[in-house]
Amino acid sequence: MDKKESNLILIIDFGSQYTQLIARRVRESGVYSLVKSNQITEKEFKNLSPIGIILSGGPNSVNSKTKYKLSNFIFNSGVPILGVCYGMQLIADFFGGKVMPSVKKEFGNAAFRITSKTALFKNIKNKNEFNVWMSHSDKVIKNPSGFKTIGCSKNTKNAAIYNAKKDIYCLQFHPEVTHTNNGKIIISNFLYEVCGCKKTWTTTNIIKDISCTLKDEVGDKKVILALSGGVDSTVVAALLNKALPKQLTCVFIDTGLMRKNEVQEVEDNISNKLGIKLVTVNAKSIFFKKLKGVTSPEKKRKIIGETFIRLFEAHAKKIKNIAFLAQGTIYPDIIESSSKDSNSDVIKSHHNVGGLPKKMKFKLVEPIKLLFKDEVRRIGKALKIPIKLIERHPFPGPGLAVRIIGEITQDKVSILQEVDNIFIEELHKNNLYRNISQALAVFLPIKSVGVMGDQRQYSYVVALRAVKTIDFMTATVSEIPYKILNIISTRIVNEVQGVSRVVYDVTSKPPGTIEWE
């Protein structure tokens, strides 16, 4: 993809939970952004040639011996910089200011007041006071030489500082979160008023860039797409079909671990509605045989990933000139972390790509690997993919295998498919589905006593889970009305043979994860 290098905002990550959100806010404003580690090299920096830099927040303290640092070349680059939270404190410390623990810490809402006019605060009407989101225990108590205060809060005198000569702005609060009023205006001002960015990051341009890159990368070779039937892989299929219409073969592996009626829906969406070449491989018996007796979540993933790729290789032998395997990897799967010892740049193994073996006969092509989920959905809509599919919740690569705790059997899969179908059906019926980021059902390897009519029975327990999230890094529980939960539970126990009890998971992320395995 053409990154529009002269119009790139570089976000340097210091471990903030909001780093991805900064990147998304910049892109929503029409400018391309990339997240990089604070260990970025000078060579990589020069290759990227950013037009602006944003330093993220983070859990560290500049007074710590193990604090995250930045090399001098960043500050000597002459590129405009916006420091947020820890980013502000790092800048203040670097240029000789003084950062100390705050007597009164600020976590959450705070009233912010602009004390001096700058380009960063242009077009903000309620300058006297507006709400912002703070999350800090340190604060700048003495500005560095050349910096002046441009905003304050009740507990923080220097809540925003600025160096006109160096074009460096610092904010103690987080403009990227929705809790901050005028946050979008502030970010937009940094992009357009300070950095002089152009609005080039649009859906139309993204599609054009991806198409050009695919033509250059793939050439006249043929591509097999590991189609899962979800949003990401379907959008990849549409993009590949647009750029390379006679070179794509979509292969859908029916693992037997899909949702109810998944195969029929995939075939209808891909073949009939989008007109894309599709081959369905019935491999249920192969997967169930390989998974027999396996209880380890990681082993399940690896077995499924290995089996997937071998089936693709076997099918590729039937088609001449297959050179590429396409996947729907997206940016949050591969985004880099700030800290040297972090593993967050490792792709999650429950994603399709996580189960791939080290040696493959194909080259990987991942057209949407630099896009966030909301960007993928916008592209899908532009490519006329059915709206029901575009709005579909994420579904793990290994399918129901990671939603069945313990050994996988056909009976357990059948039970979970029915439970899942009822859950999703009721969410749609009650207009809740679109307000939930991800909903799922989990099969538990335990039984509970129940009473059906006048008879006691000893059957399985299933768990329901629904969460709201912006970036899937953190999540809160969706508050489904009790009346609707009761309807769902009643339907499951009455309609699904083998289930006697339904529970609702109310664990946030963290400490829990969204999926159970």
Short mmCIF file of C-alpha atoms in Angstrom, two decimals:
data_model
loop_
_atom_site.label_atom_id
_atom_site.label_comp_id
_atom_site.label_asym_id
_atom_site.label_seq_id
_atom_site.Cartn_x
_atom_site.Cartn_y
_atom_site.Cartn_z
CA MET A 1 0.00 0.00 0.00
CA ASP A 2 1.20 3.51 -0.77
CA LYS A 3 1.70 4.91 2.71
CA LYS A 4 1.72 8.56 1.56
CA GLU A 5 5.06 8.93 3.36
CA SER A 6 4.98 12.72 3.14
CA ASN A 7 1.63 12.65 4.92
CA LEU A 8 2.34 10.10 7.66
CA ILE A 9 1.81 10.59 11.39
CA LEU A 10 4.15 8.40 13.44
CA ILE A 11 2.83 7.30 16.83
CA ILE A 12 5.54 6.16 19.22
CA ASP A 13 4.23 3.74 21.81
CA PHE A 14 5.19 3.77 25.48
CA GLY A 15 2.80 1.05 26.57
CA SER A 16 -0.46 2.99 26.85
CA GLN A 17 -3.75 1.12 26.62
CA TYR A 18 -4.88 3.98 24.36
CA THR A 19 -2.07 3.84 21.77
CA GLN A 20 -4.18 2.09 19.14
CA LEU A 21 -6.94 4.58 19.82
CA ILE A 22 -4.61 7.47 18.98
CA ALA A 23 -3.80 5.78 15.66
CA ARG A 24 -7.49 5.32 14.90
CA ARG A 25 -8.37 8.92 15.77
CA VAL A 26 -5.68 10.19 13.40
CA ARG A 27 -6.96 7.96 10.61
CA GLU A 28 -10.56 8.98 11.29
CA SER A 29 -9.40 12.54 10.68
CA GLY A 30 -8.19 11.51 7.21
CA VAL A 31 -4.46 11.04 7.79
CA TYR A 32 -2.46 7.80 7.67
CA SER A 33 -0.83 6.77 10.95
CA LEU A 34 1.53 4.03 12.06
CA VAL A 35 2.39 2.80 15.56
CA LYS A 36 6.03 2.05 16.24
CA SER A 37 8.06 1.03 19.28
CA ASN A 38 10.02 3.59 21.29
CA GLN A 39 13.02 1.50 20.22
CA ILE A 40 12.62 2.77 16.65
CA THR A 41 15.93 3.18 14.84
CA GLU A 42 17.08 6.32 13.07
CA LYS A 43 17.17 4.44 9.75
CA GLU A 44 13.56 3.27 10.15
CA PHE A 45 12.51 6.77 11.17
CA LYS A 46 14.10 8.31 8.09
CA ASN A 47 12.54 5.68 5.84
CA LEU A 48 9.10 6.51 7.22
CA SER A 49 9.72 10.26 6.89
CA PRO A 50 6.75 11.29 9.10
CA ILE A 51 5.17 14.71 8.84
CA GLY A 52 4.27 14.63 12.54
CA ILE A 53 4.96 12.59 15.68
CA ILE A 54 2.71 11.70 18.61
CA LEU A 55 4.24 10.25 21.78
CA SER A 56 1.73 8.05 23.62
CA GLY A 57 1.02 7.75 27.30
CA GLY A 58 2.22 4.81 29.35
CA PRO A 59 2.47 3.27 32.82
CA ASN A 60 6.10 4.27 33.38
CA SER A 61 7.52 7.17 35.38
CA VAL A 62 10.33 9.37 34.04
CA ASN A 63 11.79 9.22 37.53
CA SER A 64 12.17 5.45 37.33
CA LYS A 65 15.56 3.88 36.60
CA THR A 66 13.87 1.66 34.02
CA LYS A 67 12.01 4.50 32.29
CA TYR A 68 11.37 4.36 28.56
CA LYS A 69 13.51 6.82 26.62
CA LEU A 70 13.75 8.22 23.13
CA SER A 71 16.87 8.77 21.06
CA ASN A 72 17.96 12.36 20.38
CA PHE A 73 17.28 12.09 16.65
CA ILE A 74 13.52 12.21 17.30
CA PHE A 75 13.75 15.58 19.04
CA ASN A 76 16.35 16.88 16.58
CA SER A 77 14.31 15.91 13.52
CA GLY A 78 12.47 19.21 13.31
CA VAL A 79 9.18 17.33 12.91
CA PRO A 80 6.24 18.67 14.98
CA ILE A 81 5.62 16.58 18.12
CA LEU A 82 2.58 16.08 20.33
CA GLY A 83 3.30 14.45 23.69
CA VAL A 84 0.37 12.85 25.52
CA CYS A 85 0.49 12.04 29.26
CA TYR A 86 3.76 10.08 29.69
CA GLY A 87 4.82 11.52 26.33
CA MET A 88 4.51 15.01 27.84
CA GLN A 89 6.49 14.07 30.94
CA LEU A 90 9.20 12.45 28.81
CA ILE A 91 9.55 15.64 26.76
CA ALA A 92 9.67 17.81 29.89
CA ASP A 93 12.32 15.57 31.45
CA PHE A 94 14.39 15.42 28.22
CA PHE A 95 14.57 19.20 27.88
CA GLY A 96 15.44 19.82 31.53
CA GLY A 97 12.06 20.37 33.15
CA LYS A 98 11.06 18.83 36.46
CA VAL A 99 8.56 15.99 36.82
CA MET A 100 7.44 14.88 40.28
CA PRO A 101 4.75 12.66 41.80
CA SER A 102 1.51 14.55 42.14
CA VAL A 103 0.16 15.06 45.67
CA LYS A 104 -3.35 14.86 44.27
CA LYS A 105 -3.40 12.26 41.52
CA GLU A 106 -5.79 12.67 38.60
CA PHE A 107 -7.49 9.57 37.22
CA GLY A 108 -10.68 10.12 35.24
CA ASN A 109 -12.63 13.27 34.48
CA ALA A 110 -11.03 16.65 35.11
CA ALA A 111 -11.87 20.26 34.22
CA PHE A 112 -9.31 21.78 31.82
CA ARG A 113 -8.87 25.46 31.03
CA ILE A 114 -6.98 26.97 28.11
CA THR A 115 -4.68 29.76 29.31
CA SER A 116 -2.97 30.74 26.06
CA LYS A 117 -3.97 30.73 22.38
CA THR A 118 -2.19 28.23 20.14
CA ALA A 119 -2.93 26.40 16.89
CA LEU A 120 -3.66 23.27 18.95
CA PHE A 121 -6.74 24.87 20.51
CA LYS A 122 -8.13 26.56 17.40
CA ASN A 123 -11.95 26.45 16.98
CA ILE A 124 -12.55 25.34 20.59
CA LYS A 125 -15.44 27.47 21.82
CA ASN A 126 -15.65 26.66 25.54
CA LYS A 127 -12.05 27.70 26.28
CA ASN A 128 -12.89 28.73 29.84
CA GLU A 129 -13.38 25.13 30.93
CA PHE A 130 -14.15 21.75 29.40
CA ASN A 131 -13.97 18.15 30.50
CA VAL A 132 -10.88 16.03 29.75
CA TRP A 133 -9.72 12.53 30.70
CA MET A 134 -6.68 12.35 32.97
CA SER A 135 -4.68 9.28 33.95
CA HIS A 136 -1.48 10.24 35.75
CA SER A 137 0.29 10.12 39.08
CA ASP A 138 3.26 12.33 38.03
CA LYS A 139 3.09 15.88 36.72
CA VAL A 140 5.34 18.60 35.34
CA ILE A 141 6.04 21.04 38.17
CA LYS A 142 8.67 23.06 36.28
CA ASN A 143 8.60 23.71 32.55
CA PRO A 144 11.76 23.18 30.52
CA SER A 145 13.49 26.23 29.09
CA GLY A 146 11.64 27.49 26.02
CA PHE A 147 8.30 25.92 27.01
CA LYS A 148 5.32 27.90 28.26
CA THR A 149 2.09 26.80 29.89
CA ILE A 150 -0.96 26.91 27.62
CA GLY A 151 -3.51 25.08 29.79
CA CYS A 152 -4.21 23.98 33.35
CA SER A 153 -6.52 21.85 35.44
CA LYS A 154 -7.55 22.21 39.07
CA ASN A 155 -4.73 19.96 40.30
CA THR A 156 -2.19 20.46 37.53
CA LYS A 157 -0.84 23.93 36.81
CA ASN A 158 1.04 22.80 33.70
CA ALA A 159 -1.59 20.54 32.13
CA ALA A 160 -0.56 21.67 28.64
CA ILE A 161 2.76 23.21 27.57
CA TYR A 162 4.22 24.39 24.26
CA ASN A 163 7.54 25.24 22.63
CA ALA A 164 6.92 27.52 19.64
CA LYS A 165 10.48 27.33 18.29
CA LYS A 166 10.58 23.51 18.29
CA ASP A 167 6.89 23.06 17.38
CA ILE A 168 6.37 20.72 20.36
CA TYR A 169 3.00 20.49 22.12
CA CYS A 170 2.35 18.54 25.32
CA LEU A 171 -0.91 17.49 26.94
CA GLN A 172 -1.26 15.86 30.33
CA PHE A 173 -4.73 14.60 29.37
CA HIS A 174 -5.80 12.10 26.68
CA PRO A 175 -7.42 13.81 23.65
CA GLU A 176 -7.97 10.44 21.93
CA VAL A 177 -10.61 9.12 24.35
CA THR A 178 -14.29 9.92 23.97
CA HIS A 179 -14.43 11.21 27.57
CA THR A 180 -12.38 14.24 26.51
CA ASN A 181 -14.51 17.03 25.08
CA ASN A 182 -12.95 18.65 22.00
CA GLY A 183 -10.49 15.75 21.71
CA LYS A 184 -11.17 15.25 18.00
CA ILE A 185 -10.74 18.98 17.37
CA ILE A 186 -7.40 19.00 19.19
CA ILE A 187 -6.09 16.02 17.22
CA SER A 188 -7.37 17.52 13.97
CA ASN A 189 -5.66 20.82 14.81
CA PHE A 190 -2.36 19.03 15.37
CA LEU A 191 -2.69 17.27 12.03
CA TYR A 192 -3.83 20.17 9.86
CA GLU A 193 -2.88 23.40 11.66
CA VAL A 194 0.46 22.27 13.09
CA CYS A 195 1.73 19.52 10.75
CA GLY A 196 0.11 20.70 7.53
CA CYS A 197 -1.32 17.28 6.70
CA LYS A 198 -3.57 16.60 3.73
CA LYS A 199 -6.76 14.57 3.98
CA THR A 200 -5.72 11.57 1.89
CA TRP A 201 -6.66 8.62 4.09
CA THR A 202 -10.09 7.91 2.61
CA THR A 203 -11.89 4.66 1.80
CA THR A 204 -11.59 5.31 -1.95
CA ASN A 205 -7.84 5.94 -1.71
CA ILE A 206 -7.29 2.91 0.52
CA ILE A 207 -9.00 0.61 -1.97
CA LYS A 208 -6.98 2.10 -4.85
CA ASP A 209 -3.70 1.74 -2.93
CA ILE A 210 -4.42 -1.86 -1.93
CA SER A 211 -5.36 -2.76 -5.51
CA CYS A 212 -2.12 -1.26 -6.86
CA THR A 213 -0.04 -3.03 -4.20
CA LEU A 214 -1.71 -6.38 -4.92
CA LYS A 215 -1.00 -6.06 -8.63
CA ASP A 216 2.65 -5.25 -7.92
CA GLU A 217 3.10 -7.91 -5.25
CA VAL A 218 1.28 -10.80 -6.90
CA GLY A 219 1.81 -10.05 -10.58
CA ASP A 220 0.29 -12.72 -12.80
CA LYS A 221 0.49 -15.48 -10.17
CA LYS A 222 -2.56 -17.14 -8.69
CA VAL A 223 -3.80 -16.74 -5.14
CA ILE A 224 -5.65 -18.99 -2.73
CA LEU A 225 -7.57 -17.21 -0.02
CA ALA A 226 -8.01 -18.91 3.32
CA LEU A 227 -11.65 -17.89 3.57
CA SER A 228 -13.23 -18.09 7.01
CA GLY A 229 -16.53 -16.46 6.11
CA GLY A 230 -15.99 -13.59 8.53
CA VAL A 231 -15.66 -9.87 7.86
CA ASP A 232 -11.90 -9.73 7.37
CA SER A 233 -11.46 -12.64 4.97
CA THR A 234 -14.56 -11.67 2.98
CA VAL A 235 -13.26 -8.12 2.52
CA VAL A 236 -9.90 -9.57 1.42
CA ALA A 237 -11.75 -11.78 -1.08
CA ALA A 238 -13.57 -8.75 -2.51
CA LEU A 239 -10.35 -6.73 -2.72
CA LEU A 240 -8.44 -9.54 -4.42
CA ASN A 241 -11.29 -10.17 -6.83
CA LYS A 242 -11.36 -6.48 -7.73
CA ALA A 243 -7.58 -6.23 -8.28
CA LEU A 244 -6.94 -9.75 -9.65
CA PRO A 245 -10.32 -11.02 -10.91
CA LYS A 246 -9.04 -14.09 -12.77
CA GLN A 247 -6.32 -15.07 -10.33
CA LEU A 248 -8.24 -15.74 -7.10
CA THR A 249 -9.59 -19.01 -5.79
CA CYS A 250 -11.34 -18.84 -2.42
CA VAL A 251 -11.08 -22.05 -0.46
CA PHE A 252 -13.44 -22.53 2.42
CA ILE A 253 -12.50 -25.40 4.69
CA ASP A 254 -15.53 -26.85 6.41
CA THR A 255 -13.90 -27.94 9.65
CA GLY A 256 -17.17 -28.94 11.28
CA LEU A 257 -16.35 -26.29 13.89
CA MET A 258 -18.29 -23.46 12.31
CA ARG A 259 -21.54 -21.84 13.39
CA LYS A 260 -24.89 -23.32 12.45
CA ASN A 261 -25.61 -22.97 8.70
CA GLU A 262 -22.20 -21.31 8.20
CA VAL A 263 -21.31 -23.27 5.07
CA GLN A 264 -24.52 -22.36 3.26
CA GLU A 265 -24.19 -18.68 4.25
CA VAL A 266 -20.58 -18.47 3.06
CA GLU A 267 -21.42 -20.06 -0.27
CA ASP A 268 -24.35 -17.70 -0.75
CA ASN A 269 -22.34 -14.56 0.13
CA ILE A 270 -19.18 -15.37 -1.81
CA SER A 271 -20.45 -17.25 -4.86
CA ASN A 272 -23.91 -15.83 -5.41
CA LYS A 273 -23.84 -12.27 -4.05
CA LEU A 274 -20.22 -11.34 -4.75
CA GLY A 275 -19.61 -13.61 -7.75
CA ILE A 276 -16.26 -14.87 -6.49
CA LYS A 277 -14.84 -18.30 -7.34
CA LEU A 278 -15.26 -20.55 -4.29
CA VAL A 279 -14.29 -24.11 -3.51
CA THR A 280 -15.74 -25.71 -0.38
CA VAL A 281 -13.73 -28.56 1.14
CA ASN A 282 -15.62 -30.88 3.47
CA ALA A 283 -12.96 -31.80 6.01
CA LYS A 284 -15.08 -32.41 9.11
CA SER A 285 -13.95 -36.00 9.61
CA ILE A 286 -10.27 -35.02 9.25
CA PHE A 287 -10.44 -32.33 11.91
CA PHE A 288 -12.46 -34.39 14.38
CA LYS A 289 -10.05 -37.29 13.99
CA LYS A 290 -6.98 -35.10 14.61
CA LEU A 291 -8.61 -33.37 17.59
CA LYS A 292 -9.73 -36.58 19.29
CA GLY A 293 -8.54 -36.66 22.89
CA VAL A 294 -6.91 -33.21 22.71
CA THR A 295 -7.78 -30.87 25.58
CA SER A 296 -4.97 -28.28 25.50
CA PRO A 297 -6.16 -24.99 23.96
CA GLU A 298 -2.79 -24.34 22.33
CA LYS A 299 -2.60 -27.86 20.92
CA LYS A 300 -6.06 -27.43 19.42
CA ARG A 301 -4.97 -24.23 17.68
CA LYS A 302 -1.76 -25.72 16.34
CA ILE A 303 -3.48 -28.86 15.07
CA ILE A 304 -6.16 -26.81 13.35
CA GLY A 305 -3.62 -24.41 11.83
CA GLU A 306 -1.40 -27.23 10.59
CA THR A 307 -4.35 -29.13 9.12
CA PHE A 308 -5.63 -25.96 7.45
CA ILE A 309 -2.41 -25.27 5.59
CA ARG A 310 -1.87 -28.89 4.55
CA LEU A 311 -5.37 -28.98 3.05
CA PHE A 312 -4.58 -25.78 1.18
CA GLU A 313 -1.35 -27.24 -0.11
CA ALA A 314 -3.15 -30.37 -1.26
CA HIS A 315 -5.74 -28.30 -3.09
CA ALA A 316 -3.10 -26.00 -4.60
CA LYS A 317 -1.55 -28.96 -6.41
CA LYS A 318 -4.72 -29.17 -8.46
CA ILE A 319 -4.36 -25.56 -9.62
CA LYS A 320 -1.41 -24.34 -11.68
CA ASN A 321 0.75 -21.37 -10.65
CA ILE A 322 -0.58 -20.99 -7.11
CA ALA A 323 2.06 -18.91 -5.38
CA PHE A 324 0.26 -16.94 -2.68
CA LEU A 325 -1.87 -17.67 0.35
CA ALA A 326 -4.05 -14.68 1.29
CA GLN A 327 -5.25 -14.00 4.82
CA GLY A 328 -7.40 -11.49 6.64
CA THR A 329 -4.81 -10.38 9.20
CA ILE A 330 -5.57 -6.86 10.47
CA TYR A 331 -3.42 -4.22 12.17
CA PRO A 332 -4.32 -4.96 15.82
CA ASP A 333 -3.06 -8.54 15.27
CA ILE A 334 0.44 -7.37 14.43
CA ILE A 335 0.75 -3.91 15.96
CA GLU A 336 4.07 -3.34 17.62
CA SER A 337 4.49 -2.70 21.30
CA SER A 338 6.63 -0.12 22.97
CA SER A 339 8.64 -2.12 25.45
CA LYS A 340 11.58 -4.32 24.56
CA ASP A 341 10.35 -7.25 26.61
CA SER A 342 6.74 -7.12 25.42
CA ASN A 343 5.13 -9.91 23.45
CA SER A 344 2.24 -7.88 22.14
CA ASP A 345 3.74 -7.78 18.67
CA VAL A 346 3.28 -11.56 18.44
CA ILE A 347 0.15 -12.47 16.52
CA LYS A 348 -2.50 -14.16 18.64
CA SER A 349 -2.47 -17.87 18.02
CA HIS A 350 -6.27 -18.06 17.97
CA HIS A 351 -6.13 -16.01 14.78
CA ASN A 352 -5.81 -18.07 11.59
CA VAL A 353 -2.22 -17.04 11.00
CA GLY A 354 -1.14 -18.13 14.47
CA GLY A 355 -1.46 -21.80 13.65
CA LEU A 356 0.59 -21.70 10.47
CA PRO A 357 3.65 -23.95 10.35
CA LYS A 358 7.10 -22.40 9.90
CA LYS A 359 7.63 -23.96 6.48
CA MET A 360 5.05 -23.19 3.80
CA LYS A 361 4.99 -23.59 0.04
CA PHE A 362 3.13 -20.29 -0.32
CA LYS A 363 4.07 -16.68 0.16
CA LEU A 364 1.69 -14.83 2.44
CA VAL A 365 -0.27 -11.88 1.12
CA GLU A 366 -2.18 -9.84 3.70
CA PRO A 367 -3.92 -6.89 2.01
CA ILE A 368 -5.57 -5.44 5.12
CA LYS A 369 -2.78 -6.00 7.64
CA LEU A 370 -2.38 -2.24 8.17
CA LEU A 371 -6.07 -1.56 8.73
CA PHE A 372 -8.20 -1.38 11.85
CA LYS A 373 -11.52 -3.24 12.05
CA ASP A 374 -13.65 -0.16 11.48
CA GLU A 375 -11.62 0.65 8.35
CA VAL A 376 -12.10 -2.91 7.08
CA ARG A 377 -15.86 -2.59 7.57
CA ARG A 378 -15.98 0.72 5.68
CA ILE A 379 -14.11 -0.87 2.78
CA GLY A 380 -16.55 -3.80 2.85
CA LYS A 381 -19.51 -1.46 2.56
CA ALA A 382 -17.85 0.36 -0.35
CA LEU A 383 -17.33 -3.00 -2.07
CA LYS A 384 -21.06 -3.83 -1.69
CA ILE A 385 -20.59 -6.73 0.70
CA PRO A 386 -23.93 -7.58 2.42
CA ILE A 387 -24.39 -5.38 5.50
CA LYS A 388 -25.29 -8.32 7.73
CA LEU A 389 -21.91 -9.86 7.04
CA ILE A 390 -20.04 -6.56 7.46
CA GLU A 391 -21.53 -6.06 10.91
CA ARG A 392 -20.83 -9.62 12.00
CA HIS A 393 -18.97 -10.06 15.28
CA PRO A 394 -15.43 -11.49 15.25
CA PHE A 395 -15.16 -15.27 15.15
CA PRO A 396 -11.91 -17.08 16.05
CA GLY A 397 -9.91 -18.85 13.35
CA PRO A 398 -10.16 -22.27 15.02
CA GLY A 399 -13.92 -21.76 15.33
CA LEU A 400 -15.87 -23.44 18.10
CA ALA A 401 -12.78 -25.47 19.07
CA VAL A 402 -11.73 -22.64 21.39
CA ARG A 403 -15.26 -22.21 22.71
CA ILE A 404 -15.52 -25.83 23.82
CA ILE A 405 -13.52 -26.31 26.98
CA GLY A 406 -11.80 -29.69 26.90
CA GLU A 407 -12.05 -32.40 24.25
CA ILE A 408 -13.92 -31.71 20.99
CA THR A 409 -16.69 -34.11 19.99
CA GLN A 410 -19.44 -33.92 17.39
CA ASP A 411 -22.13 -33.94 20.09
CA LYS A 412 -20.56 -30.98 21.91
CA VAL A 413 -20.19 -29.04 18.67
CA SER A 414 -23.84 -29.69 17.76
CA ILE A 415 -25.00 -28.51 21.19
CA LEU A 416 -22.88 -25.35 21.03
CA GLN A 417 -24.04 -24.54 17.50
CA GLU A 418 -27.65 -24.60 18.63
CA VAL A 419 -26.91 -22.55 21.75
CA ASP A 420 -24.93 -20.00 19.77
CA ASN A 421 -27.65 -19.74 17.13
CA ILE A 422 -30.36 -19.02 19.70
CA PHE A 423 -28.18 -16.41 21.44
CA ILE A 424 -27.32 -14.51 18.25
CA GLU A 425 -30.87 -14.83 16.92
CA GLU A 426 -32.35 -13.23 20.06
CA LEU A 427 -29.78 -10.43 20.03
CA HIS A 428 -30.80 -9.57 16.47
CA LYS A 429 -34.51 -9.90 17.29
CA ASN A 430 -34.17 -7.47 20.21
CA ASN A 431 -31.97 -4.97 18.31
CA LEU A 432 -29.00 -5.57 20.60
CA TYR A 433 -26.54 -7.17 18.20
CA ARG A 434 -25.21 -3.92 16.70
CA ASN A 435 -24.61 -2.45 20.18
CA ILE A 436 -22.45 -5.42 21.20
CA SER A 437 -18.87 -5.79 19.95
CA GLN A 438 -18.68 -9.56 20.37
CA ALA A 439 -21.16 -12.15 21.58
CA LEU A 440 -20.38 -15.83 22.02
CA ALA A 441 -21.42 -19.04 23.75
CA VAL A 442 -19.07 -21.42 25.54
CA PHE A 443 -19.51 -25.14 26.20
CA LEU A 444 -18.37 -26.09 29.70
CA PRO A 445 -17.14 -29.61 30.52
CA ILE A 446 -19.35 -29.85 33.60
CA LYS A 447 -22.86 -31.09 34.26
CA SER A 448 -25.55 -29.71 36.51
CA VAL A 449 -28.77 -31.17 37.83
CA GLY A 450 -31.98 -29.83 36.34
CA VAL A 451 -35.69 -30.59 36.27
CA MET A 452 -37.59 -30.93 32.99
CA GLY A 453 -41.27 -31.54 33.60
CA ASP A 454 -41.37 -34.03 36.47
CA GLN A 455 -38.03 -35.61 35.63
CA ARG A 456 -34.59 -34.80 36.96
CA GLN A 457 -31.78 -34.65 34.48
CA TYR A 458 -28.04 -34.23 34.69
CA SER A 459 -26.88 -32.22 31.67
CA TYR A 460 -24.28 -29.75 30.51
CA VAL A 461 -23.74 -26.10 31.45
CA VAL A 462 -23.18 -23.41 28.83
CA ALA A 463 -21.94 -19.85 29.33
CA LEU A 464 -22.96 -16.75 27.37
CA ARG A 465 -20.68 -13.77 26.94
CA ALA A 466 -21.22 -10.35 25.36
CA VAL A 467 -18.80 -7.44 25.53
CA LYS A 468 -18.40 -3.86 24.39
CA THR A 469 -14.99 -2.65 23.25
CA ILE A 470 -13.31 -0.08 21.04
CA ASP A 471 -10.09 -1.88 20.18
CA PHE A 472 -10.54 -5.39 21.67
CA MET A 473 -7.54 -4.72 23.93
CA THR A 474 -9.90 -3.90 26.78
CA ALA A 475 -13.59 -4.72 27.09
CA THR A 476 -16.54 -4.24 29.40
CA VAL A 477 -19.53 -6.52 29.81
CA SER A 478 -22.61 -5.70 27.75
CA GLU A 479 -25.62 -5.07 29.97
CA ILE A 480 -28.24 -7.26 28.33
CA PRO A 481 -31.61 -6.69 30.04
CA TYR A 482 -32.49 -9.48 32.46
CA LYS A 483 -35.82 -10.05 30.72
CA ILE A 484 -34.04 -10.84 27.45
CA LEU A 485 -31.40 -12.99 29.16
CA ASN A 486 -34.24 -14.94 30.72
CA ILE A 487 -35.85 -15.49 27.30
CA ILE A 488 -32.53 -16.66 25.85
CA SER A 489 -31.86 -19.01 28.77
CA THR A 490 -35.36 -20.47 28.62
CA ARG A 491 -35.11 -21.09 24.90
CA ILE A 492 -31.72 -22.79 25.23
CA VAL A 493 -32.79 -25.15 28.01
CA ASN A 494 -36.08 -25.96 26.27
CA GLU A 495 -34.77 -26.31 22.71
CA VAL A 496 -31.25 -27.70 23.08
CA GLN A 497 -31.12 -31.27 24.25
CA GLY A 498 -28.24 -31.89 26.65
CA VAL A 499 -28.20 -28.45 28.33
CA SER A 500 -29.70 -27.96 31.79
CA ARG A 501 -28.16 -24.65 32.89
CA VAL A 502 -27.13 -21.32 31.35
CA VAL A 503 -24.77 -18.78 32.99
CA TYR A 504 -23.77 -15.26 31.91
CA ASP A 505 -20.12 -14.21 32.08
CA VAL A 506 -19.74 -10.76 33.67
CA THR A 507 -15.92 -10.57 33.63
CA SER A 508 -14.31 -7.52 32.04
CA LYS A 509 -11.07 -7.55 30.06
CA PRO A 510 -8.74 -7.30 31.89
CA PRO A 511 -8.59 -9.36 34.04
CA GLY A 512 -10.41 -11.83 31.79
CA THR A 513 -10.02 -12.31 28.05
CA ILE A 514 -12.90 -12.10 25.59
CA GLU A 515 -12.63 -15.73 24.51
CA TRP A 516 -12.39 -18.41 27.18
CA GLU A 517 -9.47 -20.22 25.55
#
